[in-house]
Coordinates of C-alpha atoms in Angstrom, one line a residue:
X1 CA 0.0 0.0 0.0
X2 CA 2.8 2.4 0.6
X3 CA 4.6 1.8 -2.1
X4 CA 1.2 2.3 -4.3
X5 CA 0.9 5.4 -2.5
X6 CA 3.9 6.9 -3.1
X7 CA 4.5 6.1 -6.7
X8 CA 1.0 7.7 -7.1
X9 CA 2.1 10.9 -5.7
X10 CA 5.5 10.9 -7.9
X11 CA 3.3 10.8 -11.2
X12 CA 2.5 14.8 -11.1
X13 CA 5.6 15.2 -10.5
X14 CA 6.9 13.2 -13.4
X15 CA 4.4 15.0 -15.4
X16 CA 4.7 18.3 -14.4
X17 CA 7.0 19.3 -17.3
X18 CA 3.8 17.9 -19.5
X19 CA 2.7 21.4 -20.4
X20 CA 5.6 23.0 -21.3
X21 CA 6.4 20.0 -23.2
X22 CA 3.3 20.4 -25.0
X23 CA 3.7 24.6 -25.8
X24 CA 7.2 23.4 -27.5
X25 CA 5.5 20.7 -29.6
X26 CA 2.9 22.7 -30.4
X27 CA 5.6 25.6 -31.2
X28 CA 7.3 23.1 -33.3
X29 CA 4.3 22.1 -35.3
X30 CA 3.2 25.8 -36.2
X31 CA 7.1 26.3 -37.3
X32 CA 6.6 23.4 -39.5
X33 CA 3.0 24.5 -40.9
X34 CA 4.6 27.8 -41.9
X35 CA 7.2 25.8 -43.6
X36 CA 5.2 23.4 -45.2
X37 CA 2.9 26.3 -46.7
X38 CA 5.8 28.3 -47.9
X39 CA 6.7 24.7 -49.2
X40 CA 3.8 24.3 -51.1
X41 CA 3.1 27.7 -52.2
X42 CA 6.8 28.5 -53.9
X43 CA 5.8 24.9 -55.6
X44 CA 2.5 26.0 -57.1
X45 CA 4.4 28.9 -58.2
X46 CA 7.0 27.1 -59.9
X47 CA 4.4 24.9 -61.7
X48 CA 2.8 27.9 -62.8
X49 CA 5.7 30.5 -63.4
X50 CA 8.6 27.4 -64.2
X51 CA 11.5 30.2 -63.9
X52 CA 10.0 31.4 -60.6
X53 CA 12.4 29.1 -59.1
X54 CA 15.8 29.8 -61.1
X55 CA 18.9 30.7 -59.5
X56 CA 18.3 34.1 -59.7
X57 CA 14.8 33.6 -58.7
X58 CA 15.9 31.3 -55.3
X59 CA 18.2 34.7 -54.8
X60 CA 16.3 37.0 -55.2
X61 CA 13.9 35.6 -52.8
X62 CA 16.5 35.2 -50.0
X63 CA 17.6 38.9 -50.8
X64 CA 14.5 40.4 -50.4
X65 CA 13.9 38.2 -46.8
X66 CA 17.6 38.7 -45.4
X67 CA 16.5 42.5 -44.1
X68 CA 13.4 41.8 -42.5
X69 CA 14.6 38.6 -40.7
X70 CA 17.9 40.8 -39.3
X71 CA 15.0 43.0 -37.7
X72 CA 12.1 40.4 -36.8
X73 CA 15.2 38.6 -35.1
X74 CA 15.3 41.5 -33.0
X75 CA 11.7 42.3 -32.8
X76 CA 11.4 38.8 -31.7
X77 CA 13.7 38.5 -28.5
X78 CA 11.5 41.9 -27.0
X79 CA 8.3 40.6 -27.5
X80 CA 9.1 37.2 -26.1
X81 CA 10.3 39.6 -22.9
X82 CA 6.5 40.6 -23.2
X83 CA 7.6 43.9 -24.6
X84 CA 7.1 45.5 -28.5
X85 CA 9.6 48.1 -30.0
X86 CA 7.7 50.0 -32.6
X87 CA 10.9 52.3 -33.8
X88 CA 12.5 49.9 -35.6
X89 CA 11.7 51.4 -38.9
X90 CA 13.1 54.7 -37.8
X91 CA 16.3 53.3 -36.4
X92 CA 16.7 51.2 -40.1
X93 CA 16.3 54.4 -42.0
X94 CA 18.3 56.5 -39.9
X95 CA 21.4 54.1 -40.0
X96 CA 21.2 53.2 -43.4
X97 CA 21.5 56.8 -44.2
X98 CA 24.3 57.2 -42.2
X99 CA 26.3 54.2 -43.3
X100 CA 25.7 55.9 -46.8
X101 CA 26.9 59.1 -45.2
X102 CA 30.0 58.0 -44.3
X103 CA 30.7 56.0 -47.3
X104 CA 30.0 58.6 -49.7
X105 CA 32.8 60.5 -47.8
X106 CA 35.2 58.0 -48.3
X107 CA 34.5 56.4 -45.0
X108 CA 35.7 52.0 -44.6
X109 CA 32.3 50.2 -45.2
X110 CA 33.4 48.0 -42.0
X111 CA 33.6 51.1 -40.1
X112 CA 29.7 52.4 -41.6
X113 CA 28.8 49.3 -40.5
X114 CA 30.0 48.9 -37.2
X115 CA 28.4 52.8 -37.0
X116 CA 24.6 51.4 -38.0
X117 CA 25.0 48.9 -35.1
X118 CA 26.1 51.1 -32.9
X119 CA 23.6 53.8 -33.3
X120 CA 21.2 51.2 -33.4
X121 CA 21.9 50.2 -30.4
X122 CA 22.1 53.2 -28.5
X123 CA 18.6 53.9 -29.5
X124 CA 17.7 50.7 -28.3
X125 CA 19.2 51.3 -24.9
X126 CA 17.0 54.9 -24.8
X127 CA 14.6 52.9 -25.4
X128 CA 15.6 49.9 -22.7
X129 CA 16.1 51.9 -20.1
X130 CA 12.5 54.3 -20.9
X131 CA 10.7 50.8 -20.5
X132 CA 13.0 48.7 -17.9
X133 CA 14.1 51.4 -15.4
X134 CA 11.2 53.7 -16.0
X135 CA 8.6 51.4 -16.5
X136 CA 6.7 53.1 -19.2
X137 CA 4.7 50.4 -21.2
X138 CA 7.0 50.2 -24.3
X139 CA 3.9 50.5 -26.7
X140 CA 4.0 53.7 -25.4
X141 CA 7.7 54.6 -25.4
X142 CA 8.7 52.9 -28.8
X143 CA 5.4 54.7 -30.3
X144 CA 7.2 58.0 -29.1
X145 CA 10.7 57.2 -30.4
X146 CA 9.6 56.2 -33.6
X147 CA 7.7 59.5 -34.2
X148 CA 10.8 61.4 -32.3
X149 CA 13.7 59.2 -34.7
X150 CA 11.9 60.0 -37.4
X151 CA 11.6 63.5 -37.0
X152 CA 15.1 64.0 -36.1
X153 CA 16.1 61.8 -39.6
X154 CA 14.0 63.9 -41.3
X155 CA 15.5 67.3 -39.8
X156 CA 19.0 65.8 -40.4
X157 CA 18.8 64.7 -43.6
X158 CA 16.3 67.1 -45.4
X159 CA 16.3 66.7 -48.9
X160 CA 19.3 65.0 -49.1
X161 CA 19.9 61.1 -50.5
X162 CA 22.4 58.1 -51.0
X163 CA 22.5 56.6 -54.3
X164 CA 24.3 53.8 -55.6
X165 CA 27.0 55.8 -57.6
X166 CA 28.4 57.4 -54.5
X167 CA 28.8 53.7 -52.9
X168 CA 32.0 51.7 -53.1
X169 CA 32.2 49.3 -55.4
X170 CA 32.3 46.3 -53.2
X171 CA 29.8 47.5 -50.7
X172 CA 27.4 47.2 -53.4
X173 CA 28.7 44.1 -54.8
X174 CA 28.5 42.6 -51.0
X175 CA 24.4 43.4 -51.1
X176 CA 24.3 41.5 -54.5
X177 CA 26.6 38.6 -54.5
X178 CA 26.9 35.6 -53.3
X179 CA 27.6 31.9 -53.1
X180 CA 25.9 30.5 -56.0
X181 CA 22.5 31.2 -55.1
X182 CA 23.3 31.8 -51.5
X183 CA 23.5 36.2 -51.3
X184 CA 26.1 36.6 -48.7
X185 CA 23.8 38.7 -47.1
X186 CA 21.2 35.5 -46.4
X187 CA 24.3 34.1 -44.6
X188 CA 25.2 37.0 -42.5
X189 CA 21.6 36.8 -41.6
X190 CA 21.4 33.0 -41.0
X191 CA 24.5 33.4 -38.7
X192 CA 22.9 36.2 -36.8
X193 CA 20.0 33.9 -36.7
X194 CA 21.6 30.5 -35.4
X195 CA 23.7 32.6 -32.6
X196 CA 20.3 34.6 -31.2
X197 CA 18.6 31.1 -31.3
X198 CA 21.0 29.5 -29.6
X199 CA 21.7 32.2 -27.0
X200 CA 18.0 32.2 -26.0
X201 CA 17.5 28.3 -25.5
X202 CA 20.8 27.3 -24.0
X203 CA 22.2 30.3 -21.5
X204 CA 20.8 31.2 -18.5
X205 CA 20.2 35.3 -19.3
X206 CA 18.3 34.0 -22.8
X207 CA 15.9 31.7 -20.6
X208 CA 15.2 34.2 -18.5
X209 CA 13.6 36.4 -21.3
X210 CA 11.2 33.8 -21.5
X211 CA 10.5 33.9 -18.0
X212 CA 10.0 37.6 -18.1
X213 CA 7.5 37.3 -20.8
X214 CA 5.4 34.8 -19.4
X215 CA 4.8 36.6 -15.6
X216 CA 7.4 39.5 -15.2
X217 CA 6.8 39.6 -11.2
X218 CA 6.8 35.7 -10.3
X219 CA 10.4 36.5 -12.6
X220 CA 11.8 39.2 -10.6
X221 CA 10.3 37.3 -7.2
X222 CA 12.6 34.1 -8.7
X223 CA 15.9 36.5 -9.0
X224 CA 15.0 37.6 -12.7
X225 CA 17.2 41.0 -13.1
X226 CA 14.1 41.9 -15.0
X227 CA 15.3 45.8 -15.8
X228 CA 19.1 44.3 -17.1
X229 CA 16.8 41.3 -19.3
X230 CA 14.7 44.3 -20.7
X231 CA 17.5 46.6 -21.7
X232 CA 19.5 44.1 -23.1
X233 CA 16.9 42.9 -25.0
X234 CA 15.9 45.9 -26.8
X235 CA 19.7 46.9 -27.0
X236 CA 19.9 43.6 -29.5
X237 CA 16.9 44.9 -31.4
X238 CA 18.2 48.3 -32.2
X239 CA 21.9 46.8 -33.0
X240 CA 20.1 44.2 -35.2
X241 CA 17.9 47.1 -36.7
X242 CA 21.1 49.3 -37.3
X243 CA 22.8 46.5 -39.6
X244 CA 19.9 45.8 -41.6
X245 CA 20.1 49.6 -42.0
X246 CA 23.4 49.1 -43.1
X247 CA 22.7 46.1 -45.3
X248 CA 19.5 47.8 -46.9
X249 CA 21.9 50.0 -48.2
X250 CA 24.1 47.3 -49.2
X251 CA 20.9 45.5 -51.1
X252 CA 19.0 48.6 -52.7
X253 CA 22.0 51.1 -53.0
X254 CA 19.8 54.2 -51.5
X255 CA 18.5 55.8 -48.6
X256 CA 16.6 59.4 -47.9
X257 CA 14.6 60.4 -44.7
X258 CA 11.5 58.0 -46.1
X259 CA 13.8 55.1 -45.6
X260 CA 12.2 52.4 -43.3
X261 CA 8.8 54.7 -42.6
X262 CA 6.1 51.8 -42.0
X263 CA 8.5 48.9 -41.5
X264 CA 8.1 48.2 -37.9
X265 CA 4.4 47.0 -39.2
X266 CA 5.6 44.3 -41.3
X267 CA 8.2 43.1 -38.9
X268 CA 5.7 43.2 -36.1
X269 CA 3.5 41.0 -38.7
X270 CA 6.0 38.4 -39.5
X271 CA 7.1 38.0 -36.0
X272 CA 3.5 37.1 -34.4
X273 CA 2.8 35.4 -38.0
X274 CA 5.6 33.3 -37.0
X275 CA 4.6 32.0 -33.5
X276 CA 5.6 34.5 -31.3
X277 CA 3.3 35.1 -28.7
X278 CA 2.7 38.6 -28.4
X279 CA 1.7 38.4 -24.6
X280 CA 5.4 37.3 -24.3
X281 CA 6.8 33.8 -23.1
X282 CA 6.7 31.6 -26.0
X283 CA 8.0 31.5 -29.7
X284 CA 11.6 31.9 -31.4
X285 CA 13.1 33.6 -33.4
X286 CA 13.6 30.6 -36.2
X287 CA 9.7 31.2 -36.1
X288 CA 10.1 34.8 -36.6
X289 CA 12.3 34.4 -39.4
X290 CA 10.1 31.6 -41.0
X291 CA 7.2 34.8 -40.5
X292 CA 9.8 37.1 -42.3
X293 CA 10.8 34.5 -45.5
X294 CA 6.8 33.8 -45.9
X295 CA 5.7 37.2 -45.6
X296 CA 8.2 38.5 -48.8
X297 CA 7.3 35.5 -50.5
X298 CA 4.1 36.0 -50.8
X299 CA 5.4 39.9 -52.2
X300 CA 6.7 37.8 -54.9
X301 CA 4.9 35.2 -55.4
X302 CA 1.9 37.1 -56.3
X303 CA 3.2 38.7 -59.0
X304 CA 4.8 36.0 -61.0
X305 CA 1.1 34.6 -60.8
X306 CA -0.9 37.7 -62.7
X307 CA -2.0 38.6 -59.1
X308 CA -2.2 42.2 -58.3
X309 CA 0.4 43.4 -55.8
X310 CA -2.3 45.2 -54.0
X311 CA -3.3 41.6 -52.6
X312 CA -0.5 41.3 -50.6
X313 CA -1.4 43.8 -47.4
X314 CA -4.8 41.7 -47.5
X315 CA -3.3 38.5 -47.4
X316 CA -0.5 40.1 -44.8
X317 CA -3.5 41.1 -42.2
X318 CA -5.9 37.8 -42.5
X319 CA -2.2 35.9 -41.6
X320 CA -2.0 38.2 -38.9
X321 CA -5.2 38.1 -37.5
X322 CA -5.0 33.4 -38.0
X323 CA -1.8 33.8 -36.1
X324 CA -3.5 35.9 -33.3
X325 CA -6.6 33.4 -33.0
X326 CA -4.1 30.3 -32.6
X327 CA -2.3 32.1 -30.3
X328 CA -5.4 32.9 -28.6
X329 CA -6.8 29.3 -28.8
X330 CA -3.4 27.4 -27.7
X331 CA -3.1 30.0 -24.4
X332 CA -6.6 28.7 -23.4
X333 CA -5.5 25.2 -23.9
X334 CA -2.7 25.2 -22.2
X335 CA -4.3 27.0 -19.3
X336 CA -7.0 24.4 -19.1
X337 CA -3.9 21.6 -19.2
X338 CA -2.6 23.7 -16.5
X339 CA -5.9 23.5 -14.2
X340 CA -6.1 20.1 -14.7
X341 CA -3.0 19.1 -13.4
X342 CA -3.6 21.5 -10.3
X343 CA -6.7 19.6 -9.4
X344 CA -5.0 16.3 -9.6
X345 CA -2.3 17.2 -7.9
X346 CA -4.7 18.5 -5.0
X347 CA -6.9 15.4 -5.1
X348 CA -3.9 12.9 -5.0
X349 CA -2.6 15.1 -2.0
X350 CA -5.9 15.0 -0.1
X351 CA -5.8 11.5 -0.6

């Protein structure tokens, strides 16, 4: 009878990893549904359009992804903190134009971009330290500093512009060239990608974000450094946002005050498109960038198919609102799972 007993009151124990273990699978599975429809729709194209899928047509695909992954990467690791930074489209067109600044000048392209990061990241860390040590919702904040970064680009640059004749040679050649059909930018981005990814699931500091996102005060009650997680957080987002600045520049060859103005939307889209909670806690940024490569896909998908471009900020807002309702609809499972194993728990104890 004892022994009976007492392996019936270690099962809740052995199970109580169940619901995590169910979010990740069921994390997993919408990674692999994005997958598998970005699977199947570039294969309806190619049946369709059969030099969709060319060399230059896989490139061109990658190229016009690598930017907004850089940024959704970013955009990703806040709003897992249970945070949202709005100014990234500011920050991108205000260091792309001054990585083309300093390169029209003769400035070293490493040097422009090592600048892009760095300003993007300082604006990140105005931004950090508005959210984490004021606590001011970061809606709120990054709302402000978008309308503020964008004001000062505007004031700064005027009526000036970059173009691609005043860029160095290889700069430009970096933004188009690549390994076969692998731009070098896609693997800049894919290494970006791999380290953030990895960062966040195996150290201590990236788990933590997580943490934060799913119940900021049980966080800092369990020794979270909840204001340092913030910061740092949106510090990587604006550093991340400040080289795609740079490499916009490297991929399209211009920039002006405009550059950027409306981004933050899309990246927000392909970042919740991709799995990532925007309540915070859950998602990764391999989901993100899934979001990110499906979202400019479908930008050229539609074309190649005789569908009017006009289509695609439909089809971008009915994937939005899909991703919101199974974000929705997996929260209230998982909170019923939750219950559940609460109440056996209890019984089993009572008994």
């Amino acid at each position: 009878m004892t022994v009976s007993t007492t392996a019936a009151a270690e099962q809740p124990l052995l199970s109580a990893g169940a619901p995590r273990a169910l979010l990740d699978r069921v994390l997993r599975m919408r990674e692999l549904a994005i997958l598998v429809v970005l699977a199947v729709m570039l294969l309806a194209t190619q049946i369709d359009n059969t030099s969709f899928l060319s060399k230059q047509g896989i490139k061109d695909l990658l190229l016009n992804a690598t930017i907004l992954v850089l940024v959704a990467v970013g955009e990703a690791v806040v709003v897992i903190t249970g945070n949202v930074d709005l100014s990234v489209g500011s920050v991108l067109g205000v260091t792309a134009f001054a990585a083309g600044d300093l390169l029209q000048h003769g400035g070293n392209p490493v040097l422009a971009i090592g600048l892009a990061v760095v300003l993007g990241a300082g604006f990140g860390a105005v931004n950090g330290v508005l959210v984490g040590l004021g606590q001011v919702p970061s809606l709120v904040v990054t709302l402000g500093t978008l309308y503020i970064i964008r004001a000062l680009d505007s004031i700064w640059v005027g009526s000036r512009e970059v173009t691609a004749s005043r860029l160095p040679s290889g700069y430009k050649s970096f933004g188009h060239n690549g390994l076969s059909a692998i731009p070098y930018l896609a693997l800049l981005a894919t290494v970006v990608l791999i380290a953030v990814g990895y960062f966040l699931r195996n150290y201590r500091s990236g788990r933590e974000c997580y943490a934060l996102g799913s119940h900021a005060q049980a966080a800092a009650l369990a020794g979270v450094p909840v204001r340092r997680r913030v910061l740092a957080a949106f510090v990587l987002c604006g550093a991340l946002a400040g080289l795609a600045g740079a490499l916009y520049l490297a991929r399209f060859g211009y920039a002006d005050a405009g550059t950027g103005s409306g981004y933050e939307l899309t990246v927000v889209s392909a970042v919740v498109v991709g799995g990532v909670g925007f309540t915070g806690g859950s998602g990764s940024v391999y989901g993100a960038a899934l979001g990110a490569l499906l979202l400019t896909s479908i930008n050229s998908v539609l074309p190649a198919i005789g569908v009017s471009s006009v289509w695609v900020e439909a089809i971008d807002g009915v994937l939005l609102l899909l991703a919101i309702s199974v974000d929705r609809i997996v929260a209230l499972r998982i909170a019923g799972l939750l219950r559940s194993r609460a109440r056996q728990a209890r019984t089993i104890t009572n008994d």
